[in-house]
Each structure stands twice: as structure tokens, then as C-alpha cells.
Amino acid sequence: MIKSYSVMQECPNLLQKILKKHVEMLKAVNAFNQSFKFMSFMQIIMSTILFFTMLFSIQMFQKQFAIHFAFAAVSLQLVFVCVFGEVIRTESEAIFDNLYQTNWYELSVKEQKVVLMIMMNSTNPISIKAGGMYDINLMTLVQILKLSLSYSAMILTLARK
């Protein structure tokens, strides 16, 4: 017998429990996003300003290694948040694929409908948002670094003229 079919026979309400847990997870992430909306937005804004300032300072005072260490500490703090957001997003995107790769076609029609509902819920990936607008992930980190480096290089060029 196929493993998924035998598991379904042992726990007939397993898919309903999984669906309930999936909905609870969606509600928890939405509550997290709502409660930390302002704080995460301000963190992204302040990190961008701080990166800009530190990159400009690094370019102006290249021999001051304390600025390099401070920049690394600030970067590491933002990296942790962005990696956390990236992990949540990639794991939520994998739900659909993982469900599709199961032997869902061997389940009863009722159970197939439950799997389909979970798959439909997972088409919109879960992500942590800054201010309810911007996804926090590794791409956000790259964009902040690019923006900060561009502005600091532009200001440095104007300051040297």
C-alpha cells in the first residue's frame, strides 16, 4: 500500500486538521504583519538612512575601521530580518508544490477537495511586510544597499567638486 493512503486510513480527519492549521497560520502571519506594520516600516526607512550615512562615512574616512565594524553590525541586524522574511516566503511558496507532489489523486473526492482548498490558499505566498506594502526579503536588502551606495556615491561626487 502507498504510504499516504495508509496514513489517511489511520487518521481520517488529518486533512481537515491540516487545513485548520493552515488557516490558523495565515491568521497568525496577518496578525504579526498588522501589529508590526509601523515598526517594520520605520526599521526599513531608518536602515536605509543609516546605511547611506555609514557608506558615505566609509568613503570619506577610509582609514577609520570603527565605521566598518559599525556598518557590519547594522548590516547584520537587517540581514537577519530579511533572511527571516525570505525563509517564510520560500516555505509558503513550497506548500503548493509539496501538496501537488503527494498522491492526492488516490484520495477520496472529499479529501481531494480539502487538498485543493489548501492549494488555493497557498497560491498567495505568505510574507512579512514593512508598512503593509513592501515585502521584507533578500531582494529588499539588496535594494536598500544599492540605494544607499548610489546616494552616498552621488553625494561624495558632489562634495568633491
PDB file of C-alpha atoms in Angstrom:
ATOM      1  CA  MET A   1       0.000   0.000   0.000  1.00  0.00           C
ATOM      2  CA  ILE A   2       1.084   3.549  -0.656  1.00  0.00           C
ATOM      3  CA  LYS A   3       2.207   5.383   2.442  1.00  0.00           C
ATOM      4  CA  SER A   4      -0.069   8.427   2.067  1.00  0.00           C
ATOM      5  CA  TYR A   5      -3.101   6.219   1.599  1.00  0.00           C
ATOM      6  CA  SER A   6      -2.303   4.183   4.726  1.00  0.00           C
ATOM      7  CA  VAL A   7      -1.762   7.360   6.743  1.00  0.00           C
ATOM      8  CA  MET A   8      -5.150   8.634   5.601  1.00  0.00           C
ATOM      9  CA  GLN A   9      -6.778   5.412   6.749  1.00  0.00           C
ATOM     10  CA  GLU A  10      -5.182   5.716  10.177  1.00  0.00           C
ATOM     11  CA  CYS A  11      -6.152   9.394  10.589  1.00  0.00           C
ATOM     12  CA  PRO A  12      -9.283  10.072   8.548  1.00  0.00           C
ATOM     13  CA  ASN A  13      -9.558  13.725   9.666  1.00  0.00           C
ATOM     14  CA  LEU A  14      -5.902  14.536   9.021  1.00  0.00           C
ATOM     15  CA  LEU A  15      -6.536  16.812   6.035  1.00  0.00           C
ATOM     16  CA  GLN A  16      -9.205  18.787   7.864  1.00  0.00           C
ATOM     17  CA  LYS A  17      -6.764  19.298  10.727  1.00  0.00           C
ATOM     18  CA  ILE A  18      -4.066  20.394   8.276  1.00  0.00           C
ATOM     19  CA  LEU A  19      -6.491  22.845   6.663  1.00  0.00           C
ATOM     20  CA  LYS A  20      -7.376  24.312  10.063  1.00  0.00           C
ATOM     21  CA  LYS A  21      -3.701  24.683  10.945  1.00  0.00           C
ATOM     22  CA  HIS A  22      -3.006  26.322   7.586  1.00  0.00           C
ATOM     23  CA  VAL A  23      -5.786  28.860   8.145  1.00  0.00           C
ATOM     24  CA  GLU A  24      -4.505  29.498  11.684  1.00  0.00           C
ATOM     25  CA  MET A  25      -1.023  30.087  10.272  1.00  0.00           C
ATOM     26  CA  LEU A  26      -2.403  32.598   7.741  1.00  0.00           C
ATOM     27  CA  LYS A  27      -4.228  34.437  10.521  1.00  0.00           C
ATOM     28  CA  ALA A  28      -1.115  34.474  12.718  1.00  0.00           C
ATOM     29  CA  VAL A  29       1.061  35.950   9.960  1.00  0.00           C
ATOM     30  CA  ASN A  30      -1.599  38.560   9.178  1.00  0.00           C
ATOM     31  CA  ALA A  31      -1.804  39.472  12.878  1.00  0.00           C
ATOM     32  CA  PHE A  32       2.003  39.691  13.005  1.00  0.00           C
ATOM     33  CA  ASN A  33       2.042  41.953   9.949  1.00  0.00           C
ATOM     34  CA  GLN A  34      -0.667  44.173  11.409  1.00  0.00           C
ATOM     35  CA  SER A  35       0.993  44.509  14.818  1.00  0.00           C
ATOM     36  CA  PHE A  36       4.476  45.200  13.441  1.00  0.00           C
ATOM     37  CA  LYS A  37       3.443  47.199  10.382  1.00  0.00           C
ATOM     38  CA  PHE A  38       4.673  50.575  11.586  1.00  0.00           C
ATOM     39  CA  MET A  39       7.757  49.240  13.344  1.00  0.00           C
ATOM     40  CA  SER A  40       8.958  47.250  10.323  1.00  0.00           C
ATOM     41  CA  PHE A  41       8.367  50.220   8.020  1.00  0.00           C
ATOM     42  CA  MET A  42      10.359  52.521  10.281  1.00  0.00           C
ATOM     43  CA  GLN A  43      13.127  49.931  10.507  1.00  0.00           C
ATOM     44  CA  ILE A  44      13.452  49.803   6.729  1.00  0.00           C
ATOM     45  CA  ILE A  45      13.472  53.619   6.472  1.00  0.00           C
ATOM     46  CA  MET A  46      15.974  54.055   9.291  1.00  0.00           C
ATOM     47  CA  SER A  47      18.206  51.273   7.995  1.00  0.00           C
ATOM     48  CA  THR A  48      18.308  52.943   4.586  1.00  0.00           C
ATOM     49  CA  ILE A  49      19.243  56.293   6.111  1.00  0.00           C
ATOM     50  CA  LEU A  50      21.808  54.656   8.381  1.00  0.00           C
ATOM     51  CA  PHE A  51      23.327  52.677   5.510  1.00  0.00           C
ATOM     52  CA  PHE A  52      23.552  55.841   3.428  1.00  0.00           C
ATOM     53  CA  THR A  53      25.250  57.726   6.244  1.00  0.00           C
ATOM     54  CA  MET A  54      27.663  54.928   7.066  1.00  0.00           C
ATOM     55  CA  LEU A  55      28.610  54.272   3.449  1.00  0.00           C
ATOM     56  CA  PHE A  56      29.246  57.977   2.979  1.00  0.00           C
ATOM     57  CA  SER A  57      31.366  57.997   6.147  1.00  0.00           C
ATOM     58  CA  ILE A  58      33.299  54.940   4.985  1.00  0.00           C
ATOM     59  CA  GLN A  59      34.060  56.665   1.694  1.00  0.00           C
ATOM     60  CA  MET A  60      35.103  59.889   3.414  1.00  0.00           C
ATOM     61  CA  PHE A  61      37.156  58.309   6.226  1.00  0.00           C
ATOM     62  CA  GLN A  62      38.534  55.124   4.743  1.00  0.00           C
ATOM     63  CA  LYS A  63      41.134  54.562   7.468  1.00  0.00           C
ATOM     64  CA  GLN A  64      38.588  54.544  10.313  1.00  0.00           C
ATOM     65  CA  PHE A  65      37.895  50.862  10.868  1.00  0.00           C
ATOM     66  CA  ALA A  66      35.367  51.520  13.635  1.00  0.00           C
ATOM     67  CA  ILE A  67      32.939  52.723  10.960  1.00  0.00           C
ATOM     68  CA  HIS A  68      33.433  49.457   9.069  1.00  0.00           C
ATOM     69  CA  PHE A  69      32.585  47.440  12.180  1.00  0.00           C
ATOM     70  CA  ALA A  70      29.543  49.599  12.913  1.00  0.00           C
ATOM     71  CA  PHE A  71      28.381  49.157   9.316  1.00  0.00           C
ATOM     72  CA  ALA A  72      28.815  45.386   9.631  1.00  0.00           C
ATOM     73  CA  ALA A  73      26.783  45.348  12.860  1.00  0.00           C
ATOM     74  CA  VAL A  74      23.953  47.382  11.346  1.00  0.00           C
ATOM     75  CA  SER A  75      24.044  45.245   8.191  1.00  0.00           C
ATOM     76  CA  LEU A  76      23.902  42.033  10.192  1.00  0.00           C
ATOM     77  CA  GLN A  77      20.828  43.248  12.051  1.00  0.00           C
ATOM     78  CA  LEU A  78      18.984  43.938   8.813  1.00  0.00           C
ATOM     79  CA  VAL A  79      20.260  40.724   7.221  1.00  0.00           C
ATOM     80  CA  PHE A  80      18.632  38.669   9.987  1.00  0.00           C
ATOM     81  CA  VAL A  81      15.254  40.314   9.420  1.00  0.00           C
ATOM     82  CA  CYS A  82      15.483  39.921   5.645  1.00  0.00           C
ATOM     83  CA  VAL A  83      16.585  36.279   5.840  1.00  0.00           C
ATOM     84  CA  PHE A  84      13.696  35.564   8.219  1.00  0.00           C
ATOM     85  CA  GLY A  85      11.269  37.117   5.732  1.00  0.00           C
ATOM     86  CA  GLU A  86      12.850  35.173   2.858  1.00  0.00           C
ATOM     87  CA  VAL A  87      12.545  31.854   4.693  1.00  0.00           C
ATOM     88  CA  ILE A  88       8.869  32.463   5.433  1.00  0.00           C
ATOM     89  CA  ARG A  89       8.189  33.370   1.812  1.00  0.00           C
ATOM     90  CA  THR A  90      10.033  30.404   0.272  1.00  0.00           C
ATOM     91  CA  GLU A  91       8.462  27.942   2.683  1.00  0.00           C
ATOM     92  CA  SER A  92       4.987  29.273   1.952  1.00  0.00           C
ATOM     93  CA  GLU A  93       5.655  29.064  -1.793  1.00  0.00           C
ATOM     94  CA  ALA A  94       6.708  25.437  -1.354  1.00  0.00           C
ATOM     95  CA  ILE A  95       3.353  24.425   0.162  1.00  0.00           C
ATOM     96  CA  PHE A  96       1.638  24.295  -3.231  1.00  0.00           C
ATOM     97  CA  ASP A  97       4.384  22.216  -4.834  1.00  0.00           C
ATOM     98  CA  ASN A  98       4.604  19.832  -1.901  1.00  0.00           C
ATOM     99  CA  LEU A  99       0.871  19.213  -1.933  1.00  0.00           C
ATOM    100  CA  TYR A 100       0.854  18.663  -5.678  1.00  0.00           C
ATOM    101  CA  GLN A 101       3.661  16.122  -5.414  1.00  0.00           C
ATOM    102  CA  THR A 102       1.707  13.960  -2.990  1.00  0.00           C
ATOM    103  CA  ASN A 103      -0.519  11.170  -4.201  1.00  0.00           C
ATOM    104  CA  TRP A 104      -3.603  13.368  -3.980  1.00  0.00           C
ATOM    105  CA  TYR A 105      -5.237  11.523  -6.884  1.00  0.00           C
ATOM    106  CA  GLU A 106      -5.515   8.388  -4.729  1.00  0.00           C
ATOM    107  CA  LEU A 107      -7.548  10.174  -2.068  1.00  0.00           C
ATOM    108  CA  SER A 108     -11.307  10.288  -1.901  1.00  0.00           C
ATOM    109  CA  VAL A 109     -13.120  13.158  -3.605  1.00  0.00           C
ATOM    110  CA  LYS A 110     -13.826  14.809  -0.252  1.00  0.00           C
ATOM    111  CA  GLU A 111     -10.158  14.687   0.683  1.00  0.00           C
ATOM    112  CA  GLN A 112      -9.153  15.920  -2.771  1.00  0.00           C
ATOM    113  CA  LYS A 113     -11.356  18.961  -2.237  1.00  0.00           C
ATOM    114  CA  VAL A 114      -9.613  19.681   1.061  1.00  0.00           C
ATOM    115  CA  VAL A 115      -6.207  19.396  -0.643  1.00  0.00           C
ATOM    116  CA  LEU A 116      -7.457  21.708  -3.387  1.00  0.00           C
ATOM    117  CA  MET A 117      -8.614  24.268  -0.806  1.00  0.00           C
ATOM    118  CA  ILE A 118      -5.207  24.232   0.841  1.00  0.00           C
ATOM    119  CA  MET A 119      -3.534  24.582  -2.548  1.00  0.00           C
ATOM    120  CA  MET A 120      -5.782  27.515  -3.434  1.00  0.00           C
ATOM    121  CA  ASN A 121      -4.919  29.190  -0.116  1.00  0.00           C
ATOM    122  CA  SER A 122      -1.227  28.696  -0.787  1.00  0.00           C
ATOM    123  CA  THR A 123      -1.207  30.382  -4.211  1.00  0.00           C
ATOM    124  CA  ASN A 124      -0.686  33.742  -2.490  1.00  0.00           C
ATOM    125  CA  PRO A 125       2.616  33.344  -0.661  1.00  0.00           C
ATOM    126  CA  ILE A 126       2.861  34.484   2.927  1.00  0.00           C
ATOM    127  CA  SER A 127       5.363  37.246   3.535  1.00  0.00           C
ATOM    128  CA  ILE A 128       6.351  39.741   6.162  1.00  0.00           C
ATOM    129  CA  LYS A 129       5.570  43.249   5.023  1.00  0.00           C
ATOM    130  CA  ALA A 130       7.022  46.588   6.013  1.00  0.00           C
ATOM    131  CA  GLY A 131       4.232  49.073   6.467  1.00  0.00           C
ATOM    132  CA  GLY A 132       1.823  46.609   4.886  1.00  0.00           C
ATOM    133  CA  MET A 133       3.316  47.489   1.488  1.00  0.00           C
ATOM    134  CA  TYR A 134       6.819  46.137   0.941  1.00  0.00           C
ATOM    135  CA  ASP A 135       7.894  42.517   1.262  1.00  0.00           C
ATOM    136  CA  ILE A 136      10.836  42.029   3.562  1.00  0.00           C
ATOM    137  CA  ASN A 137      13.167  39.530   1.903  1.00  0.00           C
ATOM    138  CA  LEU A 138      16.670  39.325   0.485  1.00  0.00           C
ATOM    139  CA  MET A 139      15.707  41.436  -2.504  1.00  0.00           C
ATOM    140  CA  THR A 140      14.736  44.220  -0.097  1.00  0.00           C
ATOM    141  CA  LEU A 141      18.179  44.020   1.455  1.00  0.00           C
ATOM    142  CA  VAL A 142      19.841  44.280  -1.956  1.00  0.00           C
ATOM    143  CA  GLN A 143      17.654  47.240  -2.920  1.00  0.00           C
ATOM    144  CA  ILE A 144      18.474  49.070   0.313  1.00  0.00           C
ATOM    145  CA  LEU A 145      22.194  48.503  -0.193  1.00  0.00           C
ATOM    146  CA  LYS A 146      22.024  49.622  -3.841  1.00  0.00           C
ATOM    147  CA  LEU A 147      20.058  52.745  -2.974  1.00  0.00           C
ATOM    148  CA  SER A 148      22.375  53.651  -0.114  1.00  0.00           C
ATOM    149  CA  LEU A 149      25.504  53.084  -2.160  1.00  0.00           C
ATOM    150  CA  SER A 150      24.135  55.123  -5.073  1.00  0.00           C
ATOM    151  CA  TYR A 151      23.177  58.072  -2.895  1.00  0.00           C
ATOM    152  CA  SER A 152      26.442  58.054  -0.964  1.00  0.00           C
ATOM    153  CA  ALA A 153      28.471  57.906  -4.210  1.00  0.00           C
ATOM    154  CA  MET A 154      26.429  60.762  -5.663  1.00  0.00           C
ATOM    155  CA  ILE A 155      26.847  62.921  -2.550  1.00  0.00           C
ATOM    156  CA  LEU A 156      30.556  62.132  -2.421  1.00  0.00           C
ATOM    157  CA  THR A 157      30.956  63.112  -6.077  1.00  0.00           C
ATOM    158  CA  LEU A 158      29.137  66.396  -5.492  1.00  0.00           C
ATOM    159  CA  ALA A 159      31.131  67.080  -2.324  1.00  0.00           C
ATOM    160  CA  ARG A 160      34.475  66.669  -4.079  1.00  0.00           C
ATOM    161  CA  LYS A 161      33.672  69.206  -6.831  1.00  0.00           C
TER     162      LYS A 161
END
